[in-house]
Amino acid sequence: MIQLYGTPRSGNTHKVRMALTFLDLPWDERLTDAAARQSDAFAAITPMRQIPVYVETDRTLRDSQAILTYLAARHRPGDWDGRTPQERGEIALWLSHAANEIANGPATLRLARQFGATIAEAQAQAVTARFLPVIEAHLAQHRWLVGDRLTIADLSASPYLALVAEADIDLADWPAIGEWTDRIAALPGFPAMPGWPAHIAS
């Protein structure tokens, strides 16, 4: 049985949760709050003490992008991780954006607003202001980030953009991003997440 260590409001955990759900894979979710992440038991699973962590028999993976890459290669090769060198390069680009601009921009702002974290506010605002127009312009021309279908690019980039209201960002100002996150939430079996608009989650 797959074990997924995370929390309900973690966007990074939700990336993996979506992948497991869409792949129809059974898993056991282990609630791992901030206190639990400081325990020696959790450090024995991952020395970084971060979520999500994916455990399957004798295999342990950390980092949501790495986990998505593994799941795509094992269960949806080509379909989720790129059918051509061009697609694979584009998917890698969006995974990088998820780990950098999205993490250091909207996700960091949400961390401060929702959880009281101390952040470099001006830097997070600047990263957000630089990145949102880039993905908005891309999605105004494309239904999905890469190709004509859902890929791990969409799974990786979408949660913290769907949650921008929790970072005091009005998604109405970014209609193409909003339509894209709606599109993902309308997929059959989409797992609901606190903060992802409930009227489109099922």
mmCIF file of N, CA, C and O in Angstrom, residues 51-150:
data_model
loop_
_atom_site.group_PDB
_atom_site.id
_atom_site.type_symbol
_atom_site.label_atom_id
_atom_site.label_comp_id
_atom_site.label_asym_id
_atom_site.label_seq_id
_atom_site.Cartn_x
_atom_site.Cartn_y
_atom_site.Cartn_z
ATOM 1 N N ILE A 51 7.186 17.793 3.601
ATOM 2 C CA ILE A 51 6.137 17.039 2.930
ATOM 3 C C ILE A 51 5.964 17.612 1.521
ATOM 4 O O ILE A 51 6.310 18.765 1.279
ATOM 5 N N PRO A 52 5.471 16.743 0.598
ATOM 6 C CA PRO A 52 5.021 15.368 0.791
ATOM 7 C C PRO A 52 6.175 14.370 0.734
ATOM 8 O O PRO A 52 7.249 14.657 0.188
ATOM 9 N N VAL A 53 5.887 13.196 1.293
ATOM 10 C CA VAL A 53 6.775 12.048 1.144
ATOM 11 C C VAL A 53 5.925 10.889 0.654
ATOM 12 O O VAL A 53 4.824 10.662 1.159
ATOM 13 N N TYR A 54 6.439 10.180 -0.325
ATOM 14 C CA TYR A 54 5.760 9.047 -0.959
ATOM 15 C C TYR A 54 6.527 7.787 -0.599
ATOM 16 O O TYR A 54 7.738 7.706 -0.831
ATOM 17 N N VAL A 55 5.829 6.819 -0.021
ATOM 18 C CA VAL A 55 6.458 5.556 0.365
ATOM 19 C C VAL A 55 5.679 4.417 -0.285
ATOM 20 O O VAL A 55 4.456 4.326 -0.137
ATOM 21 N N GLU A 56 6.405 3.573 -0.995
ATOM 22 C CA GLU A 56 5.789 2.411 -1.659
ATOM 23 C C GLU A 56 6.734 1.225 -1.501
ATOM 24 O O GLU A 56 7.811 1.205 -2.101
ATOM 25 N N THR A 57 6.339 0.252 -0.692
ATOM 26 C CA THR A 57 7.164 -0.917 -0.345
ATOM 27 C C THR A 57 8.557 -0.454 0.073
ATOM 28 O O THR A 57 8.698 0.193 1.103
ATOM 29 N N ASP A 58 9.574 -0.718 -0.733
ATOM 30 C CA ASP A 58 10.940 -0.351 -0.354
ATOM 31 C C ASP A 58 11.400 0.933 -1.038
ATOM 32 O O ASP A 58 12.585 1.231 -1.093
ATOM 33 N N ARG A 59 10.453 1.727 -1.549
ATOM 34 C CA ARG A 59 10.784 2.934 -2.317
ATOM 35 C C ARG A 59 10.255 4.158 -1.585
ATOM 36 O O ARG A 59 9.071 4.223 -1.238
ATOM 37 N N THR A 60 11.109 5.135 -1.339
ATOM 38 C CA THR A 60 10.704 6.388 -0.705
ATOM 39 C C THR A 60 11.161 7.551 -1.565
ATOM 40 O O THR A 60 12.317 7.606 -1.989
ATOM 41 N N LEU A 61 10.233 8.456 -1.837
ATOM 42 C CA LEU A 61 10.546 9.648 -2.628
ATOM 43 C C LEU A 61 10.043 10.887 -1.900
ATOM 44 O O LEU A 61 8.957 10.872 -1.316
ATOM 45 N N ARG A 62 10.831 11.955 -1.947
ATOM 46 C CA ARG A 62 10.401 13.240 -1.433
ATOM 47 C C ARG A 62 10.429 14.251 -2.569
ATOM 48 O O ARG A 62 11.007 13.990 -3.618
ATOM 49 N N ASP A 63 9.766 15.377 -2.349
ATOM 50 C CA ASP A 63 9.629 16.457 -3.313
ATOM 51 C C ASP A 63 8.512 16.139 -4.303
ATOM 52 O O ASP A 63 8.538 15.112 -5.008
ATOM 53 N N SER A 64 7.521 17.016 -4.341
ATOM 54 C CA SER A 64 6.339 16.745 -5.158
ATOM 55 C C SER A 64 6.672 16.605 -6.634
ATOM 56 O O SER A 64 6.096 15.751 -7.329
ATOM 57 N N GLN A 65 7.603 17.424 -7.147
ATOM 58 C CA GLN A 65 7.961 17.310 -8.566
ATOM 59 C C GLN A 65 8.594 15.949 -8.873
ATOM 60 O O GLN A 65 8.312 15.324 -9.910
ATOM 61 N N ALA A 66 9.466 15.487 -7.978
ATOM 62 C CA ALA A 66 10.109 14.181 -8.166
ATOM 63 C C ALA A 66 9.084 13.051 -8.115
ATOM 64 O O ALA A 66 9.138 12.103 -8.912
ATOM 65 N N ILE A 67 8.142 13.166 -7.197
ATOM 66 C CA ILE A 67 7.111 12.124 -7.061
ATOM 67 C C ILE A 67 6.240 12.084 -8.312
ATOM 68 O O ILE A 67 5.937 11.002 -8.843
ATOM 69 N N LEU A 68 5.831 13.255 -8.810
ATOM 70 C CA LEU A 68 5.027 13.297 -10.033
ATOM 71 C C LEU A 68 5.783 12.707 -11.213
ATOM 72 O O LEU A 68 5.205 11.977 -12.037
ATOM 73 N N THR A 69 7.064 13.006 -11.309
ATOM 74 C CA THR A 69 7.885 12.475 -12.403
ATOM 75 C C THR A 69 7.930 10.963 -12.342
ATOM 76 O O THR A 69 7.805 10.271 -13.372
ATOM 77 N N TYR A 70 8.105 10.422 -11.147
ATOM 78 C CA TYR A 70 8.130 8.967 -10.965
ATOM 79 C C TYR A 70 6.778 8.343 -11.339
ATOM 80 O O TYR A 70 6.729 7.349 -12.090
ATOM 81 N N LEU A 71 5.688 8.923 -10.837
ATOM 82 C CA LEU A 71 4.369 8.345 -11.116
ATOM 83 C C LEU A 71 4.049 8.393 -12.607
ATOM 84 O O LEU A 71 3.470 7.444 -13.154
ATOM 85 N N ALA A 72 4.420 9.480 -13.265
ATOM 86 C CA ALA A 72 4.177 9.574 -14.710
ATOM 87 C C ALA A 72 4.969 8.517 -15.466
ATOM 88 O O ALA A 72 4.437 7.834 -16.348
ATOM 89 N N ALA A 73 6.251 8.382 -15.134
ATOM 90 C CA ALA A 73 7.092 7.417 -15.842
ATOM 91 C C ALA A 73 6.627 5.991 -15.612
ATOM 92 O O ALA A 73 6.718 5.151 -16.515
ATOM 93 N N ARG A 74 6.107 5.712 -14.437
ATOM 94 C CA ARG A 74 5.691 4.345 -14.130
ATOM 95 C C ARG A 74 4.299 4.018 -14.654
ATOM 96 O O ARG A 74 4.065 2.908 -15.133
ATOM 97 N N HIS A 75 3.382 4.979 -14.568
ATOM 98 C CA HIS A 75 1.979 4.673 -14.851
ATOM 99 C C HIS A 75 1.409 5.341 -16.101
ATOM 100 O O HIS A 75 0.444 4.835 -16.678
ATOM 101 N N ARG A 76 1.961 6.493 -16.516
ATOM 102 C CA ARG A 76 1.462 7.177 -17.713
ATOM 103 C C ARG A 76 2.620 7.665 -18.573
ATOM 104 O O ARG A 76 2.688 8.840 -18.927
ATOM 105 N N PRO A 77 3.555 6.777 -18.930
ATOM 106 C CA PRO A 77 4.714 7.234 -19.710
ATOM 107 C C PRO A 77 4.277 7.820 -21.049
ATOM 108 O O PRO A 77 3.436 7.256 -21.735
ATOM 109 N N GLY A 78 4.857 8.958 -21.364
ATOM 110 C CA GLY A 78 4.497 9.642 -22.601
ATOM 111 C C GLY A 78 3.279 10.520 -22.434
ATOM 112 O O GLY A 78 3.318 11.714 -22.712
ATOM 113 N N ASP A 79 2.207 9.955 -21.933
ATOM 114 C CA ASP A 79 0.964 10.697 -21.786
ATOM 115 C C ASP A 79 1.120 11.836 -20.788
ATOM 116 O O ASP A 79 0.729 12.974 -21.064
ATOM 117 N N TRP A 80 1.721 11.550 -19.628
ATOM 118 C CA TRP A 80 1.850 12.554 -18.575
ATOM 119 C C TRP A 80 3.207 13.246 -18.559
ATOM 120 O O TRP A 80 3.318 14.335 -18.011
ATOM 121 N N ASP A 81 4.244 12.619 -19.108
ATOM 122 C CA ASP A 81 5.577 13.220 -18.990
ATOM 123 C C ASP A 81 6.197 13.590 -20.337
ATOM 124 O O ASP A 81 7.377 13.912 -20.414
ATOM 125 N N GLY A 82 5.395 13.576 -21.388
ATOM 126 C CA GLY A 82 5.856 14.072 -22.678
ATOM 127 C C GLY A 82 6.029 12.994 -23.721
ATOM 128 O O GLY A 82 6.680 11.987 -23.475
ATOM 129 N N ARG A 83 5.457 13.225 -24.900
ATOM 130 C CA ARG A 83 5.534 12.255 -25.993
ATOM 131 C C ARG A 83 6.699 12.535 -26.934
ATOM 132 O O ARG A 83 7.089 11.668 -27.704
ATOM 133 N N THR A 84 7.212 13.733 -26.870
ATOM 134 C CA THR A 84 8.320 14.131 -27.748
ATOM 135 C C THR A 84 9.369 14.854 -26.904
ATOM 136 O O THR A 84 9.077 15.312 -25.792
ATOM 137 N N PRO A 85 10.593 14.978 -27.427
ATOM 138 C CA PRO A 85 11.590 15.767 -26.695
ATOM 139 C C PRO A 85 11.108 17.192 -26.409
ATOM 140 O O PRO A 85 11.387 17.740 -25.337
ATOM 141 N N GLN A 86 10.390 17.793 -27.346
ATOM 142 C CA GLN A 86 9.868 19.142 -27.141
ATOM 143 C C GLN A 86 8.916 19.179 -25.947
ATOM 144 O O GLN A 86 9.015 20.049 -25.075
ATOM 145 N N GLU A 87 7.970 18.232 -25.918
ATOM 146 C CA GLU A 87 7.031 18.194 -24.798
ATOM 147 C C GLU A 87 7.737 17.939 -23.477
ATOM 148 O O GLU A 87 7.401 18.556 -22.455
ATOM 149 N N ARG A 88 8.700 17.047 -23.476
ATOM 150 C CA ARG A 88 9.402 16.746 -22.227
ATOM 151 C C ARG A 88 10.156 17.973 -21.718
ATOM 152 O O ARG A 88 10.189 18.243 -20.515
ATOM 153 N N GLY A 89 10.741 18.732 -22.632
ATOM 154 C CA GLY A 89 11.416 19.956 -22.238
ATOM 155 C C GLY A 89 10.444 20.989 -21.681
ATOM 156 O O GLY A 89 10.736 21.653 -20.677
ATOM 157 N N GLU A 90 9.284 21.122 -22.321
ATOM 158 C CA GLU A 90 8.283 22.082 -21.850
ATOM 159 C C GLU A 90 7.738 21.680 -20.486
ATOM 160 O O GLU A 90 7.510 22.541 -19.612
ATOM 161 N N ILE A 91 7.517 20.381 -20.271
ATOM 162 C CA ILE A 91 7.042 19.916 -18.968
ATOM 163 C C ILE A 91 8.082 20.212 -17.889
ATOM 164 O O ILE A 91 7.752 20.690 -16.796
ATOM 165 N N ALA A 92 9.349 19.964 -18.197
ATOM 166 C CA ALA A 92 10.414 20.269 -17.240
ATOM 167 C C ALA A 92 10.427 21.754 -16.902
ATOM 168 O O ALA A 92 10.675 22.134 -15.741
ATOM 169 N N LEU A 93 10.150 22.603 -17.885
ATOM 170 C CA LEU A 93 10.111 24.041 -17.650
ATOM 171 C C LEU A 93 9.039 24.396 -16.619
ATOM 172 O O LEU A 93 9.284 25.150 -15.672
ATOM 173 N N TRP A 94 7.829 23.839 -16.776
ATOM 174 C CA TRP A 94 6.751 24.172 -15.847
ATOM 175 C C TRP A 94 6.983 23.556 -14.473
ATOM 176 O O TRP A 94 6.596 24.149 -13.450
ATOM 177 N N LEU A 95 7.620 22.395 -14.418
ATOM 178 C CA LEU A 95 7.979 21.838 -13.111
ATOM 179 C C LEU A 95 8.963 22.775 -12.411
ATOM 180 O O LEU A 95 8.894 22.978 -11.186
ATOM 181 N N SER A 96 9.887 23.342 -13.178
ATOM 182 C CA SER A 96 10.831 24.303 -12.616
ATOM 183 C C SER A 96 10.111 25.555 -12.128
ATOM 184 O O SER A 96 10.407 26.075 -11.041
ATOM 185 N N HIS A 97 9.154 26.051 -12.908
ATOM 186 C CA HIS A 97 8.370 27.206 -12.464
ATOM 187 C C HIS A 97 7.620 26.885 -11.166
ATOM 188 O O HIS A 97 7.513 27.747 -10.276
ATOM 189 N N ALA A 98 7.083 25.686 -11.060
ATOM 190 C CA ALA A 98 6.354 25.315 -9.843
ATOM 191 C C ALA A 98 7.269 25.343 -8.624
ATOM 192 O O ALA A 98 6.866 25.786 -7.539
ATOM 193 N N ALA A 99 8.489 24.857 -8.797
ATOM 194 C CA ALA A 99 9.435 24.788 -7.688
ATOM 195 C C ALA A 99 10.089 26.128 -7.393
ATOM 196 O O ALA A 99 10.628 26.311 -6.287
ATOM 197 N N ASN A 100 10.043 27.055 -8.330
ATOM 198 C CA ASN A 100 10.727 28.331 -8.160
ATOM 199 C C ASN A 100 9.730 29.495 -8.093
ATOM 200 O O ASN A 100 9.381 29.949 -7.005
ATOM 201 N N GLU A 101 9.263 29.983 -9.221
ATOM 202 C CA GLU A 101 8.427 31.176 -9.218
ATOM 203 C C GLU A 101 7.120 30.993 -8.442
ATOM 204 O O GLU A 101 6.715 31.889 -7.683
ATOM 205 N N ILE A 102 6.443 29.864 -8.635
ATOM 206 C CA ILE A 102 5.180 29.665 -7.916
ATOM 207 C C ILE A 102 5.448 29.479 -6.424
ATOM 208 O O ILE A 102 4.763 30.061 -5.572
ATOM 209 N N ALA A 103 6.456 28.688 -6.096
ATOM 210 C CA ALA A 103 6.773 28.451 -4.688
ATOM 211 C C ALA A 103 7.230 29.727 -3.991
ATOM 212 O O ALA A 103 6.856 29.980 -2.836
ATOM 213 N N ASN A 104 8.031 30.523 -4.678
ATOM 214 C CA ASN A 104 8.597 31.719 -4.061
ATOM 215 C C ASN A 104 7.727 32.962 -4.215
ATOM 216 O O ASN A 104 8.037 34.004 -3.642
ATOM 217 N N GLY A 105 6.653 32.825 -4.995
ATOM 218 C CA GLY A 105 5.730 33.935 -5.185
ATOM 219 C C GLY A 105 4.398 33.666 -4.508
ATOM 220 O O GLY A 105 4.261 33.879 -3.293
ATOM 221 N N PRO A 106 3.376 33.207 -5.246
ATOM 222 C CA PRO A 106 2.050 33.021 -4.654
ATOM 223 C C PRO A 106 2.031 32.075 -3.459
ATOM 224 O O PRO A 106 1.324 32.338 -2.478
ATOM 225 N N ALA A 107 2.774 30.988 -3.518
ATOM 226 C CA ALA A 107 2.760 30.039 -2.395
ATOM 227 C C ALA A 107 3.355 30.657 -1.138
ATOM 228 O O ALA A 107 2.876 30.412 -0.023
ATOM 229 N N THR A 108 4.388 31.461 -1.302
ATOM 230 C CA THR A 108 5.001 32.122 -0.151
ATOM 231 C C THR A 108 4.070 33.181 0.429
ATOM 232 O O THR A 108 3.944 33.304 1.664
ATOM 233 N N LEU A 109 3.392 33.934 -0.418
ATOM 234 C CA LEU A 109 2.419 34.908 0.066
ATOM 235 C C LEU A 109 1.299 34.221 0.832
ATOM 236 O O LEU A 109 0.853 34.710 1.883
ATOM 237 N N ARG A 110 0.828 33.091 0.337
ATOM 238 C CA ARG A 110 -0.211 32.333 1.040
ATOM 239 C C ARG A 110 0.298 31.845 2.393
ATOM 240 O O ARG A 110 -0.438 31.854 3.392
ATOM 241 N N LEU A 111 1.547 31.424 2.436
ATOM 242 C CA LEU A 111 2.135 30.951 3.683
ATOM 243 C C LEU A 111 2.090 32.035 4.753
ATOM 244 O O LEU A 111 1.793 31.774 5.925
ATOM 245 N N ALA A 112 2.347 33.262 4.344
ATOM 246 C CA ALA A 112 2.301 34.372 5.295
ATOM 247 C C ALA A 112 0.872 34.697 5.705
ATOM 248 O O ALA A 112 0.580 34.870 6.897
ATOM 249 N N ARG A 113 -0.041 34.771 4.723
ATOM 250 C CA ARG A 113 -1.412 35.177 5.021
ATOM 251 C C ARG A 113 -2.167 34.127 5.836
ATOM 252 O O ARG A 113 -2.926 34.463 6.742
ATOM 253 N N GLN A 114 -1.967 32.863 5.507
ATOM 254 C CA GLN A 114 -2.754 31.802 6.124
ATOM 255 C C GLN A 114 -2.108 31.198 7.368
ATOM 256 O O GLN A 114 -2.798 30.708 8.257
ATOM 257 N N PHE A 115 -0.784 31.213 7.423
ATOM 258 C CA PHE A 115 -0.100 30.499 8.502
ATOM 259 C C PHE A 115 0.833 31.390 9.322
ATOM 260 O O PHE A 115 1.529 30.902 10.211
ATOM 261 N N GLY A 116 0.841 32.684 9.014
ATOM 262 C CA GLY A 116 1.601 33.620 9.814
ATOM 263 C C GLY A 116 3.103 33.537 9.665
ATOM 264 O O GLY A 116 3.849 34.010 10.533
ATOM 265 N N ALA A 117 3.571 32.958 8.571
ATOM 266 C CA ALA A 117 5.017 32.832 8.367
ATOM 267 C C ALA A 117 5.634 34.198 8.090
ATOM 268 O O ALA A 117 5.013 35.075 7.480
ATOM 269 N N THR A 118 6.858 34.365 8.537
ATOM 270 C CA THR A 118 7.614 35.568 8.218
ATOM 271 C C THR A 118 8.293 35.359 6.874
ATOM 272 O O THR A 118 9.017 34.380 6.678
ATOM 273 N N ILE A 119 8.043 36.259 5.934
ATOM 274 C CA ILE A 119 8.569 36.107 4.584
ATOM 275 C C ILE A 119 9.233 37.395 4.130
ATOM 276 O O ILE A 119 9.069 38.453 4.758
ATOM 277 N N ALA A 120 9.953 37.328 3.048
ATOM 278 C CA ALA A 120 10.472 38.521 2.380
ATOM 279 C C ALA A 120 9.351 39.023 1.471
ATOM 280 O O ALA A 120 9.245 38.640 0.300
ATOM 281 N N GLU A 121 8.494 39.859 2.022
ATOM 282 C CA GLU A 121 7.250 40.264 1.357
ATOM 283 C C GLU A 121 7.499 40.905 -0.005
ATOM 284 O O GLU A 121 6.860 40.533 -0.999
ATOM 285 N N ALA A 122 8.403 41.850 -0.069
ATOM 286 C CA ALA A 122 8.632 42.557 -1.334
ATOM 287 C C ALA A 122 9.128 41.605 -2.411
ATOM 288 O O ALA A 122 8.712 41.701 -3.575
ATOM 289 N N GLN A 123 9.985 40.692 -2.032
ATOM 290 C CA GLN A 123 10.504 39.735 -3.008
ATOM 291 C C GLN A 123 9.403 38.813 -3.507
ATOM 292 O O GLN A 123 9.286 38.556 -4.710
ATOM 293 N N ALA A 124 8.563 38.306 -2.590
ATOM 294 C CA ALA A 124 7.468 37.414 -2.988
ATOM 295 C C ALA A 124 6.480 38.134 -3.890
ATOM 296 O O ALA A 124 5.969 37.556 -4.865
ATOM 297 N N GLN A 125 6.190 39.389 -3.572
ATOM 298 C CA GLN A 125 5.286 40.175 -4.420
ATOM 299 C C GLN A 125 5.896 40.398 -5.808
ATOM 300 O O GLN A 125 5.196 40.311 -6.819
ATOM 301 N N ALA A 126 7.202 40.664 -5.855
ATOM 302 C CA ALA A 126 7.863 40.904 -7.138
ATOM 303 C C ALA A 126 7.874 39.653 -8.000
ATOM 304 O O ALA A 126 7.631 39.716 -9.217
ATOM 305 N N VAL A 127 8.160 38.508 -7.397
ATOM 306 C CA VAL A 127 8.164 37.248 -8.147
ATOM 307 C C VAL A 127 6.766 36.962 -8.694
ATOM 308 O O VAL A 127 6.599 36.570 -9.856
ATOM 309 N N THR A 128 5.754 37.171 -7.852
ATOM 310 C CA THR A 128 4.371 36.940 -8.273
ATOM 311 C C THR A 128 3.990 37.857 -9.428
ATOM 312 O O THR A 128 3.403 37.403 -10.420
ATOM 313 N N ALA A 129 4.330 39.125 -9.306
ATOM 314 C CA ALA A 129 3.980 40.095 -10.350
ATOM 315 C C ALA A 129 4.680 39.787 -11.666
ATOM 316 O O ALA A 129 4.134 40.058 -12.746
ATOM 317 N N ARG A 130 5.851 39.207 -11.591
ATOM 318 C CA ARG A 130 6.593 38.870 -12.813
ATOM 319 C C ARG A 130 6.057 37.592 -13.453
ATOM 320 O O ARG A 130 6.008 37.483 -14.685
ATOM 321 N N PHE A 131 5.620 36.636 -12.621
ATOM 322 C CA PHE A 131 5.260 35.325 -13.162
ATOM 323 C C PHE A 131 3.809 35.218 -13.623
ATOM 324 O O PHE A 131 3.541 34.606 -14.660
ATOM 325 N N LEU A 132 2.873 35.773 -12.862
ATOM 326 C CA LEU A 132 1.469 35.580 -13.217
ATOM 327 C C LEU A 132 1.136 36.019 -14.640
ATOM 328 O O LEU A 132 0.400 35.311 -15.347
ATOM 329 N N PRO A 133 1.646 37.141 -15.139
ATOM 330 C CA PRO A 133 1.355 37.490 -16.539
ATOM 331 C C PRO A 133 1.899 36.478 -17.536
ATOM 332 O O PRO A 133 1.323 36.289 -18.614
ATOM 333 N N VAL A 134 2.996 35.805 -17.185
ATOM 334 C CA VAL A 134 3.589 34.821 -18.098
ATOM 335 C C VAL A 134 2.671 33.617 -18.256
ATOM 336 O O VAL A 134 2.359 33.186 -19.377
ATOM 337 N N ILE A 135 2.204 33.068 -17.139
ATOM 338 C CA ILE A 135 1.352 31.877 -17.252
ATOM 339 C C ILE A 135 -0.049 32.258 -17.738
ATOM 340 O O ILE A 135 -0.686 31.488 -18.463
ATOM 341 N N GLU A 136 -0.515 33.445 -17.387
ATOM 342 C CA GLU A 136 -1.813 33.909 -17.886
ATOM 343 C C GLU A 136 -1.790 33.991 -19.413
ATOM 344 O O GLU A 136 -2.721 33.522 -20.089
ATOM 345 N N ALA A 137 -0.741 34.577 -19.961
ATOM 346 C CA ALA A 137 -0.639 34.714 -21.415
ATOM 347 C C ALA A 137 -0.560 33.346 -22.085
ATOM 348 O O ALA A 137 -1.159 33.131 -23.152
ATOM 349 N N HIS A 138 0.167 32.421 -21.467
ATOM 350 C CA HIS A 138 0.271 31.079 -22.040
ATOM 351 C C HIS A 138 -1.085 30.383 -22.045
ATOM 352 O O HIS A 138 -1.498 29.799 -23.055
ATOM 353 N N LEU A 139 -1.790 30.468 -20.909
ATOM 354 C CA LEU A 139 -3.071 29.766 -20.806
ATOM 355 C C LEU A 139 -4.174 30.447 -21.603
ATOM 356 O O LEU A 139 -5.185 29.812 -21.924
ATOM 357 N N ALA A 140 -3.999 31.698 -21.950
ATOM 358 C CA ALA A 140 -4.967 32.355 -22.829
ATOM 359 C C ALA A 140 -4.941 31.744 -24.226
ATOM 360 O O ALA A 140 -5.910 31.855 -24.984
ATOM 361 N N GLN A 141 -3.835 31.047 -24.545
ATOM 362 C CA GLN A 141 -3.674 30.435 -25.863
ATOM 363 C C GLN A 141 -3.735 28.909 -25.827
ATOM 364 O O GLN A 141 -3.772 28.280 -26.888
ATOM 365 N N HIS A 142 -3.724 28.309 -24.647
ATOM 366 C CA HIS A 142 -3.666 26.853 -24.527
ATOM 367 C C HIS A 142 -4.597 26.368 -23.415
ATOM 368 O O HIS A 142 -4.654 26.985 -22.350
ATOM 369 N N ARG A 143 -5.282 25.269 -23.658
ATOM 370 C CA ARG A 143 -6.146 24.699 -22.617
ATOM 371 C C ARG A 143 -5.332 24.051 -21.508
ATOM 372 O O ARG A 143 -5.749 24.028 -20.353
ATOM 373 N N TRP A 144 -4.193 23.473 -21.859
ATOM 374 C CA TRP A 144 -3.318 22.810 -20.902
ATOM 375 C C TRP A 144 -1.920 23.397 -21.040
ATOM 376 O O TRP A 144 -1.589 23.984 -22.081
ATOM 377 N N LEU A 145 -1.098 23.220 -20.037
ATOM 378 C CA LEU A 145 0.221 23.840 -20.087
ATOM 379 C C LEU A 145 1.084 23.278 -21.208
ATOM 380 O O LEU A 145 1.839 24.006 -21.845
ATOM 381 N N VAL A 146 0.971 21.961 -21.446
ATOM 382 C CA VAL A 146 1.778 21.325 -22.491
ATOM 383 C C VAL A 146 0.886 20.382 -23.295
ATOM 384 O O VAL A 146 0.181 19.545 -22.723
ATOM 385 N N GLY A 147 0.909 20.509 -24.585
ATOM 386 C CA GLY A 147 0.156 19.589 -25.432
ATOM 387 C C GLY A 147 -1.338 19.800 -25.326
ATOM 388 O O GLY A 147 -1.823 20.864 -24.936
ATOM 389 N N ASP A 148 -2.070 18.744 -25.648
ATOM 390 C CA ASP A 148 -3.531 18.822 -25.732
ATOM 391 C C ASP A 148 -4.217 18.051 -24.620
ATOM 392 O O ASP A 148 -5.361 17.624 -24.765
ATOM 393 N N ARG A 149 -3.528 17.879 -23.481
ATOM 394 C CA ARG A 149 -4.055 17.010 -22.421
ATOM 395 C C ARG A 149 -3.424 17.396 -21.085
ATOM 396 O O ARG A 149 -2.447 18.136 -21.042
ATOM 397 N N LEU A 150 -3.987 16.849 -20.039
ATOM 398 C CA LEU A 150 -3.400 16.990 -18.712
ATOM 399 C C LEU A 150 -2.043 16.291 -18.669
ATOM 400 O O LEU A 150 -1.897 15.174 -19.163
#
